[in-house]
Coordinates of C-alpha atoms in Angstrom, one line a residue:
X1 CA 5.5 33.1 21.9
X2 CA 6.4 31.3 25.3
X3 CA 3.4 29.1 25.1
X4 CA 3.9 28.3 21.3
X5 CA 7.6 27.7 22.3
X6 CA 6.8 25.4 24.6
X7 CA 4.0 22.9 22.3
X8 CA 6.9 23.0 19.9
X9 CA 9.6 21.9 22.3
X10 CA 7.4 19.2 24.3
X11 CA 6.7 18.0 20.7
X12 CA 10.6 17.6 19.7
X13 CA 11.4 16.1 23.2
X14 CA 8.6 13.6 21.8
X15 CA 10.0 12.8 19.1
X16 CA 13.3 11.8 20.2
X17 CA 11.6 9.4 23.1
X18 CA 10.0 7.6 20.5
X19 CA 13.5 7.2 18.8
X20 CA 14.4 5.6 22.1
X21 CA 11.6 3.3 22.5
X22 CA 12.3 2.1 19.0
X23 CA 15.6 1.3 20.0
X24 CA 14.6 -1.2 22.3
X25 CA 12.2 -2.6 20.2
X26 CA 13.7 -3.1 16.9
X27 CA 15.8 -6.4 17.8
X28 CA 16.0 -8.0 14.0
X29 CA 16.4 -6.3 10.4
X30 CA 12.3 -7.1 10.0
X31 CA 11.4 -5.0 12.9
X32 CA 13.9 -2.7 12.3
X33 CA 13.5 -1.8 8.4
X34 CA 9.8 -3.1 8.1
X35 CA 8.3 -2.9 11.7
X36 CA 8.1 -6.6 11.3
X37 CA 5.6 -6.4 8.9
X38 CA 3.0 -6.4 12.3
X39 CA 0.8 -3.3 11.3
X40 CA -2.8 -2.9 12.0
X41 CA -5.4 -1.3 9.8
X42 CA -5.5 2.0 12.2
X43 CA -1.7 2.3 12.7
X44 CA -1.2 1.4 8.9
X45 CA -3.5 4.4 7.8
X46 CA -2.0 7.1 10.2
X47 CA 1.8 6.1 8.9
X48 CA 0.9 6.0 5.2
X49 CA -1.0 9.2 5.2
X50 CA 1.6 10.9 7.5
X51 CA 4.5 9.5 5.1
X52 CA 2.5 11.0 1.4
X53 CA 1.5 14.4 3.2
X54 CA 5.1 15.8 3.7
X55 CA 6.0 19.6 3.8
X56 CA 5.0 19.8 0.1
X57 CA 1.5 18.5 0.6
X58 CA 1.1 21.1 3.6
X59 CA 2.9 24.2 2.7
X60 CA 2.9 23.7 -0.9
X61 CA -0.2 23.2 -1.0
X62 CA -1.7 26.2 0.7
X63 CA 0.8 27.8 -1.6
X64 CA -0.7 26.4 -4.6
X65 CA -4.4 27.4 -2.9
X66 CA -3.2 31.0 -2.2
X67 CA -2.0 31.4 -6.1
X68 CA -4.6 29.1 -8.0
X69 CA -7.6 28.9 -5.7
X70 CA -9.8 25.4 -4.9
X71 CA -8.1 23.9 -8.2
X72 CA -4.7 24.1 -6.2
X73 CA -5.9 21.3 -4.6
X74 CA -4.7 19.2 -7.9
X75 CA -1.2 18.1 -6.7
X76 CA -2.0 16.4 -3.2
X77 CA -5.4 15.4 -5.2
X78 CA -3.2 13.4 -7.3
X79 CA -0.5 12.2 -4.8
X80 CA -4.2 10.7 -2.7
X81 CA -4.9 9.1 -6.1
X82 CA -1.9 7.5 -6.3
X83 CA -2.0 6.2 -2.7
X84 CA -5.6 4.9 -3.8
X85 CA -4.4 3.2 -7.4
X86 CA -1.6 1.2 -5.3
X87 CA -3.5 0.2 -2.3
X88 CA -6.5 -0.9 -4.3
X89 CA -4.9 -2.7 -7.7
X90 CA -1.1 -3.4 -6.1
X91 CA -0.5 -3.5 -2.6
X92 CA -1.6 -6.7 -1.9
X93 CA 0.4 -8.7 -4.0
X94 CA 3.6 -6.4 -3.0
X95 CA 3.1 -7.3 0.7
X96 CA 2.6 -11.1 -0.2
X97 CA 7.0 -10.4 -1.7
X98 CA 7.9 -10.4 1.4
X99 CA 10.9 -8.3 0.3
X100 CA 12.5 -5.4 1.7
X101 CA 13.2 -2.6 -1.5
X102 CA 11.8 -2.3 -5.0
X103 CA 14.7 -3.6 -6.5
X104 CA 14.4 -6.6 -4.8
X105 CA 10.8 -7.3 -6.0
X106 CA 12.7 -6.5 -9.6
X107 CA 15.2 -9.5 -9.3
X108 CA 12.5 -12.0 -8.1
X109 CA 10.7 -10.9 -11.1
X110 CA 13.2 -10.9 -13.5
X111 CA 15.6 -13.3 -12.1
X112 CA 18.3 -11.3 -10.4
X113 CA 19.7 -9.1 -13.1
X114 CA 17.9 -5.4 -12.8
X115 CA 18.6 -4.6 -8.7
X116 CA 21.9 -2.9 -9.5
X117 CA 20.7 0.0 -11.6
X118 CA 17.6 0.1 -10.6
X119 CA 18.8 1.1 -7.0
X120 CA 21.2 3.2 -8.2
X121 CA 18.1 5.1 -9.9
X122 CA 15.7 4.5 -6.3
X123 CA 18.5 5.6 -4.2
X124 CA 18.9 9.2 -6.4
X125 CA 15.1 9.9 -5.9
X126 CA 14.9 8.9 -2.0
X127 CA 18.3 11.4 -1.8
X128 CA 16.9 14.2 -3.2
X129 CA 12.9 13.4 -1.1
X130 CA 14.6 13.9 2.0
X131 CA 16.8 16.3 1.2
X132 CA 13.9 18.9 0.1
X133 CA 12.1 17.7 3.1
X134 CA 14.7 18.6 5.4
X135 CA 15.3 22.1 3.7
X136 CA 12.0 22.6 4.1
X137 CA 12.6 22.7 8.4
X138 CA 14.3 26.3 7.4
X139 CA 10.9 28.0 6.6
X140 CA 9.6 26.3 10.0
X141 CA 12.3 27.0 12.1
X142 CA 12.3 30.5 11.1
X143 CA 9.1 31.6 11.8
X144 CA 9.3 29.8 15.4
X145 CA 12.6 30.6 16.5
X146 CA 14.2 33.2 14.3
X147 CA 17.4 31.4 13.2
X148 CA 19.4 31.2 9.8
X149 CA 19.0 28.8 7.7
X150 CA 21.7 26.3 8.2
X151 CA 21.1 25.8 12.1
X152 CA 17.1 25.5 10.8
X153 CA 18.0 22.6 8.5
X154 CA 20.9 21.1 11.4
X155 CA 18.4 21.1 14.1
X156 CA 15.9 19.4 12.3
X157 CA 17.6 17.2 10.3
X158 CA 19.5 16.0 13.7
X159 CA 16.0 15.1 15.1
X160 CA 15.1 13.1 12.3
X161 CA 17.8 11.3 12.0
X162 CA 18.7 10.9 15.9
X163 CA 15.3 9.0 16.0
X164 CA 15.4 7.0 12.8
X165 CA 18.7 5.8 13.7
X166 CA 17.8 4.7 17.0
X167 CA 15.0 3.0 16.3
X168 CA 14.3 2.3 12.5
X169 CA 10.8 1.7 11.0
X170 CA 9.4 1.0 14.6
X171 CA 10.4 4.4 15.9
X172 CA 9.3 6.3 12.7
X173 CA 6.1 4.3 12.7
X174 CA 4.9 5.4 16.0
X175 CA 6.5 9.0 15.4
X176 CA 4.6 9.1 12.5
X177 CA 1.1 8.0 14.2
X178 CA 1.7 11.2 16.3
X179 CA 2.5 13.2 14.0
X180 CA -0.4 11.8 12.0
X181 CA -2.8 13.1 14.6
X182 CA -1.2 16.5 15.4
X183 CA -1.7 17.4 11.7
X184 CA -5.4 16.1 11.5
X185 CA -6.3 18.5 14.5
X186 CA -3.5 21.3 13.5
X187 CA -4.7 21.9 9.9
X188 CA -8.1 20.0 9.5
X189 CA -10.0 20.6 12.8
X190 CA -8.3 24.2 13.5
X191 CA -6.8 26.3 11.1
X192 CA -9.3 25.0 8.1
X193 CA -12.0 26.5 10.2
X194 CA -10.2 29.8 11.6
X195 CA -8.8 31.0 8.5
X196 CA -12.3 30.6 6.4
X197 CA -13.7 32.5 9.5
X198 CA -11.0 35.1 9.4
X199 CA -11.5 35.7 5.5
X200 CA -15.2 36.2 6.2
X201 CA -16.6 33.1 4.9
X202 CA -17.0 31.4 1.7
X203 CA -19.7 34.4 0.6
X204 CA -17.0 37.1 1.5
X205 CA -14.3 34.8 -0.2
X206 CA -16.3 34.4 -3.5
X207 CA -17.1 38.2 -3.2
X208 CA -13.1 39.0 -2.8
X209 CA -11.7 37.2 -5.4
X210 CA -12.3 36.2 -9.2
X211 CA -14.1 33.9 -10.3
X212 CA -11.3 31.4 -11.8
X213 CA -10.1 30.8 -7.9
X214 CA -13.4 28.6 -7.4
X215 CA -13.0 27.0 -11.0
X216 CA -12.1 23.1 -10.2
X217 CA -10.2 23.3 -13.3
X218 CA -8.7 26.8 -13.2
X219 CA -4.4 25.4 -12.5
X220 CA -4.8 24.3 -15.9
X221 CA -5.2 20.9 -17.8
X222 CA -1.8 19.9 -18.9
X223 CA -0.7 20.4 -15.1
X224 CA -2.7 18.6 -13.9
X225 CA -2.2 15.6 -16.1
X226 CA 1.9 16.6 -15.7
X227 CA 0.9 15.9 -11.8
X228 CA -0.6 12.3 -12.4
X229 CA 2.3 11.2 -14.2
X230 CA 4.6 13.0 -11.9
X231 CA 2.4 12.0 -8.2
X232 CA 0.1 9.5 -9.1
X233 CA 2.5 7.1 -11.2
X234 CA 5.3 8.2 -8.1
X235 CA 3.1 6.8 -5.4
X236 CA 2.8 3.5 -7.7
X237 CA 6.8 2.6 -7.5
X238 CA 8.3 5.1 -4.9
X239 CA 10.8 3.1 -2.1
X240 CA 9.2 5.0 0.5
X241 CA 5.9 4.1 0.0
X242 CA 6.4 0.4 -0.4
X243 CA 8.7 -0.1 2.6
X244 CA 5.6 1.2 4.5
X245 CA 3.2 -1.4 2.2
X246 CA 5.9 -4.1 3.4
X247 CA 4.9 -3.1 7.1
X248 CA 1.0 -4.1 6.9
X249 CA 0.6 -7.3 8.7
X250 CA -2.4 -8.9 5.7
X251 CA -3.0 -8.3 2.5
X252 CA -6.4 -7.0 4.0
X253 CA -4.3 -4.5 5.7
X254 CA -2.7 -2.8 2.9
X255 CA -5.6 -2.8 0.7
X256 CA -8.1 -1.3 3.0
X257 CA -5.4 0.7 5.3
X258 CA -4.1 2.1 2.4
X259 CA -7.4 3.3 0.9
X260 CA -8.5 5.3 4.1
X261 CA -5.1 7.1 3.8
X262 CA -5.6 7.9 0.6
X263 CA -9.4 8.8 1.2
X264 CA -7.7 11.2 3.4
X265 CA -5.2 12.5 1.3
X266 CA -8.2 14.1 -1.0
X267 CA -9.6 15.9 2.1
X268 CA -6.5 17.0 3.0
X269 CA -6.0 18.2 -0.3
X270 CA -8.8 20.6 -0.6
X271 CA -8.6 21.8 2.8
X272 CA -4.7 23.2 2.0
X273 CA -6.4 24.6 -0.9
X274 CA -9.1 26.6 1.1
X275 CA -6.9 27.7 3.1
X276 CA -4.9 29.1 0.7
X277 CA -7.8 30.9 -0.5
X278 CA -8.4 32.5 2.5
X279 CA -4.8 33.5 3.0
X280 CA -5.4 35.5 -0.6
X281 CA -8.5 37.2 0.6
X282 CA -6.4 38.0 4.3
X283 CA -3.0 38.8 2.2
X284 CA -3.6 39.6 -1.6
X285 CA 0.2 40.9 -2.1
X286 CA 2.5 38.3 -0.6
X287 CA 5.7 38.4 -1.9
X288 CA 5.5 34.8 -2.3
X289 CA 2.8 32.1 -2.6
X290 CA 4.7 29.3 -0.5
X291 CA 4.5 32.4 2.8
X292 CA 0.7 32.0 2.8
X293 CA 1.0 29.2 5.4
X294 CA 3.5 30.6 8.0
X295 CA 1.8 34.5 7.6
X296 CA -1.8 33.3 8.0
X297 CA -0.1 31.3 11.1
X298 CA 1.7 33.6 12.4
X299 CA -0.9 36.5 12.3
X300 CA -4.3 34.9 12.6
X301 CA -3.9 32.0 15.4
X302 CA -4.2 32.7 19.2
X303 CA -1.2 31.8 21.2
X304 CA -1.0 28.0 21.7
X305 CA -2.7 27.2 18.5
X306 CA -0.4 28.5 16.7
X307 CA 2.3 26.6 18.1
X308 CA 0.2 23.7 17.4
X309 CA -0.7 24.1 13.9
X310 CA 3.1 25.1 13.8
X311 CA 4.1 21.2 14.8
X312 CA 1.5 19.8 12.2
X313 CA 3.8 21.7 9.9
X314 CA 7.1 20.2 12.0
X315 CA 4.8 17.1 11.7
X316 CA 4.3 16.9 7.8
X317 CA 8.2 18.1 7.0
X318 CA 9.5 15.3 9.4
X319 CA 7.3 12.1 8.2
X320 CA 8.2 12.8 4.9
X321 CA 12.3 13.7 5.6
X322 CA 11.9 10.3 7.8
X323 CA 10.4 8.0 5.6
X324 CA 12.2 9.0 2.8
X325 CA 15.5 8.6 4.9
X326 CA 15.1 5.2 5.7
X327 CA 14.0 4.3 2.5
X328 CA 17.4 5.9 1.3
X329 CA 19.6 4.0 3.9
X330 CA 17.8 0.7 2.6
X331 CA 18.6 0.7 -1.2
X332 CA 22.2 2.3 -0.3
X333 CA 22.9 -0.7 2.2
X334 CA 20.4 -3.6 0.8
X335 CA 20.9 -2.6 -3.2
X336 CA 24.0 -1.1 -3.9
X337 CA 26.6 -1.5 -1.4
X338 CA 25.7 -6.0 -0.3
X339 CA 25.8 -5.9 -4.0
X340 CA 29.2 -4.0 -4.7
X341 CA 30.4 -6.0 -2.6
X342 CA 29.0 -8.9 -3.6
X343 CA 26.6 -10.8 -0.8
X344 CA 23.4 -9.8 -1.9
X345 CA 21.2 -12.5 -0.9
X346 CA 23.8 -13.8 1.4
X347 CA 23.5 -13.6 5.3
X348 CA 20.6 -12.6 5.0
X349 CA 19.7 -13.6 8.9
X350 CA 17.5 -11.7 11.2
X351 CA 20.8 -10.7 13.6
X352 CA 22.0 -7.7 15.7
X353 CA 24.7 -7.2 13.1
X354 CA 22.4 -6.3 10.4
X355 CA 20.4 -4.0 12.2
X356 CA 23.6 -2.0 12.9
X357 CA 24.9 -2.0 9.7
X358 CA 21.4 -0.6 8.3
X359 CA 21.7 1.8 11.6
X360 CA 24.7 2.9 10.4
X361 CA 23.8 3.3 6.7
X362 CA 21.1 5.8 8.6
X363 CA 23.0 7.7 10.1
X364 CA 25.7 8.5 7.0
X365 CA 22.8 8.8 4.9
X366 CA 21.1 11.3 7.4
X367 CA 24.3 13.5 7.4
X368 CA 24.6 13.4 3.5
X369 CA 21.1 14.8 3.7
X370 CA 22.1 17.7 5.8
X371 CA 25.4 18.4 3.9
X372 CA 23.0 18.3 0.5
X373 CA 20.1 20.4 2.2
X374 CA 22.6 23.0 3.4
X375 CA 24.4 23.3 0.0
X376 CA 21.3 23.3 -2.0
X377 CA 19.3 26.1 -3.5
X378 CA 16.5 25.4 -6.0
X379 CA 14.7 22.7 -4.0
X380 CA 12.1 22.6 -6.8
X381 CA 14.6 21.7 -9.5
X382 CA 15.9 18.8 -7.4
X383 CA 13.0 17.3 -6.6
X384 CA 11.7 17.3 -10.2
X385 CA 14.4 15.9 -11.4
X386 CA 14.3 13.0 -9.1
X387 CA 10.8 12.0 -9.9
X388 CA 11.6 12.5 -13.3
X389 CA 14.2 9.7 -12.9
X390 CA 12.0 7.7 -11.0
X391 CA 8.9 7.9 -12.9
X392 CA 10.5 7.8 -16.4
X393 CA 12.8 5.2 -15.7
X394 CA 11.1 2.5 -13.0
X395 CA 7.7 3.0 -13.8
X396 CA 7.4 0.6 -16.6
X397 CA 9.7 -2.0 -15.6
X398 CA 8.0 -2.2 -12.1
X399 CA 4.2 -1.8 -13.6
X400 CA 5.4 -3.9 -16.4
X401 CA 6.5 -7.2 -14.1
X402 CA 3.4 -7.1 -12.0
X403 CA 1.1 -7.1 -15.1
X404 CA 3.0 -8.4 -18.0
X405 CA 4.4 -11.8 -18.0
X406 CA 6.3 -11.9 -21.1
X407 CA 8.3 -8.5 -20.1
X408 CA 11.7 -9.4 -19.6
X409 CA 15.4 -9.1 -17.8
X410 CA 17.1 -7.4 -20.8
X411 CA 13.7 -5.4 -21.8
X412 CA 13.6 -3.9 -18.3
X413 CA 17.0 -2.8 -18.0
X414 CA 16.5 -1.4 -21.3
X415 CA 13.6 0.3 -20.2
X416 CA 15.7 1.7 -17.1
X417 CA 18.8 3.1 -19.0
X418 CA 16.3 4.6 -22.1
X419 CA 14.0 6.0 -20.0
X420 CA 16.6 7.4 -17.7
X421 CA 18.6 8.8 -20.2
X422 CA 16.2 10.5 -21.9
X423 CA 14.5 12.1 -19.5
X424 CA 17.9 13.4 -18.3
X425 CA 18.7 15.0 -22.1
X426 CA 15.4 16.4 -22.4
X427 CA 15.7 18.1 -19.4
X428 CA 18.8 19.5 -20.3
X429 CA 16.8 20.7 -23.9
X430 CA 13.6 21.7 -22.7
X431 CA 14.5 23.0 -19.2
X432 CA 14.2 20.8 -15.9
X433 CA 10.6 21.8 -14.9
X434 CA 9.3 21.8 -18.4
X435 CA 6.8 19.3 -18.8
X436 CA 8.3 17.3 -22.2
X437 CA 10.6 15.3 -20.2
X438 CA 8.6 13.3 -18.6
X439 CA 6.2 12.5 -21.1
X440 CA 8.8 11.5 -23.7
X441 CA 10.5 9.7 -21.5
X442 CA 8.0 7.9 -20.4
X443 CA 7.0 6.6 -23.8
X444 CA 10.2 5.9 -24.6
X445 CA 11.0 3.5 -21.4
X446 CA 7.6 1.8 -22.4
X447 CA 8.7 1.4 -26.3
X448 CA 11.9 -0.2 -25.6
X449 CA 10.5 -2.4 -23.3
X450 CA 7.7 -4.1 -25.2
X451 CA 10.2 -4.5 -28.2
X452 CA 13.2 -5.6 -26.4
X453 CA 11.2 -7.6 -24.1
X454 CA 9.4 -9.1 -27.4
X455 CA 13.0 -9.5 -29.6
X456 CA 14.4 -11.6 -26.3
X457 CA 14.0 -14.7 -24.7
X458 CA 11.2 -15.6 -22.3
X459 CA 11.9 -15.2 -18.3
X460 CA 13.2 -18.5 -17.3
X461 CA 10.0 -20.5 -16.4
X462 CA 11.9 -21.5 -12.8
X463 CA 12.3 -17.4 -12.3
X464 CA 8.6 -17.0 -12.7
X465 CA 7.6 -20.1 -10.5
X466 CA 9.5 -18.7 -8.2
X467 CA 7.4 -15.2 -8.9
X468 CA 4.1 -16.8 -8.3
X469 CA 4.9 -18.6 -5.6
X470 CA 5.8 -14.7 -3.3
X471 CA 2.9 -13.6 -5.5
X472 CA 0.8 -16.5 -3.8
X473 CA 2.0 -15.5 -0.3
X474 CA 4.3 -18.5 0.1
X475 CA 7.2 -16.3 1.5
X476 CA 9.9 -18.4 3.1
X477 CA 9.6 -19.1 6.8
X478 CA 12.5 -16.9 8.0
X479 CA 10.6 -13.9 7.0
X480 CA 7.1 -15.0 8.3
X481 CA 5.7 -12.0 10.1
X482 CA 5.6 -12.6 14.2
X483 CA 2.2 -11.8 16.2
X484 CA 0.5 -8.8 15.0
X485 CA 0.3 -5.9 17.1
X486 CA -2.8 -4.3 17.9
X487 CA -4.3 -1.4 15.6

């Protein structure tokens, strides 16, 4: 394992010199929490698809191959779908903002009342996304190096946040265009091609198994719809995929960046799932479905390799854990504590200050993340429940604001406490991974806020000038982004 040790450790060291060169980069809060808003079509592609394909996408989803066959594919199917929805319909108006968090976008739109709870709700889903991200360095960890749990989740979670500390959006940007590649040739160009070659080939894998594990359909209907309101609606209003839409330097950028990512998600998707197919034919009696990825790893890759296709897995878990953690730091700091405080909106300069304050909203939020990962068991549960919350009660607000101009302040909020809340006592009725909770909740957000939005007053007419005026790209000067970088 010398070699394998030594790709992984080369990798890590990596990592943490991007941090650094982020560091010296990341000079204002735009460059720091939004890379300036300076990316290029190539770089813009390689973060977004390295931020949606997380541990989940890559482990999970061989998992999901190895119990269901090719229709295990559904999940990161959906989560590419998602990617492809917002780029193609959304992103462009949402990088014309010229904001820096969801709830942000919400006061513009509604004139300054929803950013409260509505980060309070953002900041419990980007929590519990890198939380299960981080755990997810255990499983890695393990199979490289042997160790318990806790120190897994410590020294990964350390790296992550050592780097996204350091250097913000900037360093997780270029960290993520690495990590972007070492995936691609880790799981696409080699063990895609090994493990069908190990299993015997798709005529020996057909021959092995029944015929349901090459049925597109075969997970099952209702899960698959329960995954495009779960993934595909997620992608829509998640905090960590717009902070990376705020980064695209044109509207051209996000649209068209953000349709090869999620062009690539759906390859990615059913080449987890073939893999997991293989793994059954190689290892029929696994003990568990989410071990098909490190066994087949482990036992079917030559030395080197292995330790490659090892840091695509590193890779996946730490784009997600990153993205997720800076997305966390910004609600905490930008939504909930300037406005506990009171100086939302105020300040609000490009200076050295604010770039440590959001630094050091980083870095607590990074070790909450570790304490949570540590202490948590059931990492399914928790991350269920917080796209639950997210889905059920920001969905229609957000989706609502950018297509419906009479939705209003008081029918949002509405919308946010309703959907919330219900989704939260269903849960507690039905169980938190049934499926009822989300699709009652969901319809009861979007009831109370067409009928509350209809029984109240109109947005002010100044509050939606203003609206069409970000909407129309005519950001304030302050926040113009400086000279694009190259692609």
């Amino acid at each position: 394992m010398a070699v394998d040790y030594a790709v992984i450790v080369v990798y890590l060291a990596g990592m943490l010199a991007m941090g650094w060169w982020g560091m010296r980069r990341a000079k204002s809060k735009s460059e720091f929490l939004v890379a300036g808003r300076r990316l290029g079509p190539a770089m813009y592609s390689g973060t977004m698809a390295a931020i949606v394909l997380g541990g989940a996408s890559t482990i999970g989803g061989v998992g999901l191959g190895y119990q269901y066959g090719l229709s295990g594919a559904w999940m990161v199917i959906t989560i590419g779908l998602g990617l492809l929805a917002l780029s193609v319909f959304f992103s462009a108006r949402i990088a014309r903002l010229k904001v820096y968090t969801v709830s942000e976008m919400l006061d513009l739109r509604y004139g300054g009342r929803a950013g409260l709870i509505s980060g309070v709700v953002m900041w419990a889903y980007t929590l519990m996304l890198a939380v299960t991200s981080t755990i997810a360095y255990a499983t890695i960890f393990d199979v490289l190096f042997d160790v318990n749990r806790t120190v897994a989740i410590i020294l990964g979670g350390a790296i992550v946040v050592a780097y996204s500390t350091l250097g913000g959006m900037w360093s997780i940007t270029i960290t993520d265009m690495v990590q972007f590649v070492v995936k691609t040739i880790g799981v696409l160009l080699l063990l895609l091609p090994i493990a069908v070659v190990k299993a015997g080939g798709f005529s020996e894998m057909k021959a092995e198994l029944p015929t349901e594990y090459f049925d597109p359909l075969g997970i099952g209907g209702e899960t698959i719809f329960t995954y495009v309101l779960i993934y595909t609606f997620g992608m829509l209003i998640g905090q960590d995929i717009w902070q990376r839409v705020f980064t695209a330097r044109s509207d051209r950028t996000a649209r068209w960046g953000g349709t090869v990512a999620g062009t690539y998600c759906l390859v990615y998707a059913i080449a987890g799932a073939v893999i997991g197919t293989a793994a059954k034919v190689l290892y029929p009696n696994l003990p568990s479905a989410d071990a098909a990825f490190a066994t087949i790893v482990k036992d079917e890759l030559p030395v080197g390799v292995r330790g490659l296709v090892l840091a695509a897995a590193l890779a996946a878990v730490m784009s997600t854990s990153s993205g997720a953690l800076i997305a966390c730091a910004t609600v905490a700091n930008n939504d909930i504590w300037s406005r506990l405080r009171g100086v939302a909106g105020k300040g609000d300069g490009e200076g050295h200050d604010e770039v440590k304050g959001n630094r050091i909203f980083i870095l607590i939020m990074g070790i909450a993340v570790v304490v949570i990962a540590i202490a948590l068991n059931d990492v399914v549960e928790a991350l269920t429940v917080a796209y639950n919350l997210l889905v059920a009660g920001l969905l229609v607000p957000i989706l609502g604001g950018l297509l419906w101009r009479r939705g209003t302040a008081t029918g949002a909020l509405a919308a946010v406490g309703v959907g919330g809340i219900s989704v939260v006592v269903l849960m507690a009725v039905y169980g938190i991974l049934a499926n009822e909770p989300i699709y009652y909740g969901l319809l009861a957000s979007l009831v109370v806020y067409v009928i509350v939005s209809l029984a109240t007053r109109p947005t002010d007419a100044k509050v939606l000038a203003a609206w069409r005026e970000r909407l129309a790209g005519r950001a304030p000067e302050t926040d113009r982004p400086e000279a694009p970088v190259p692609a």
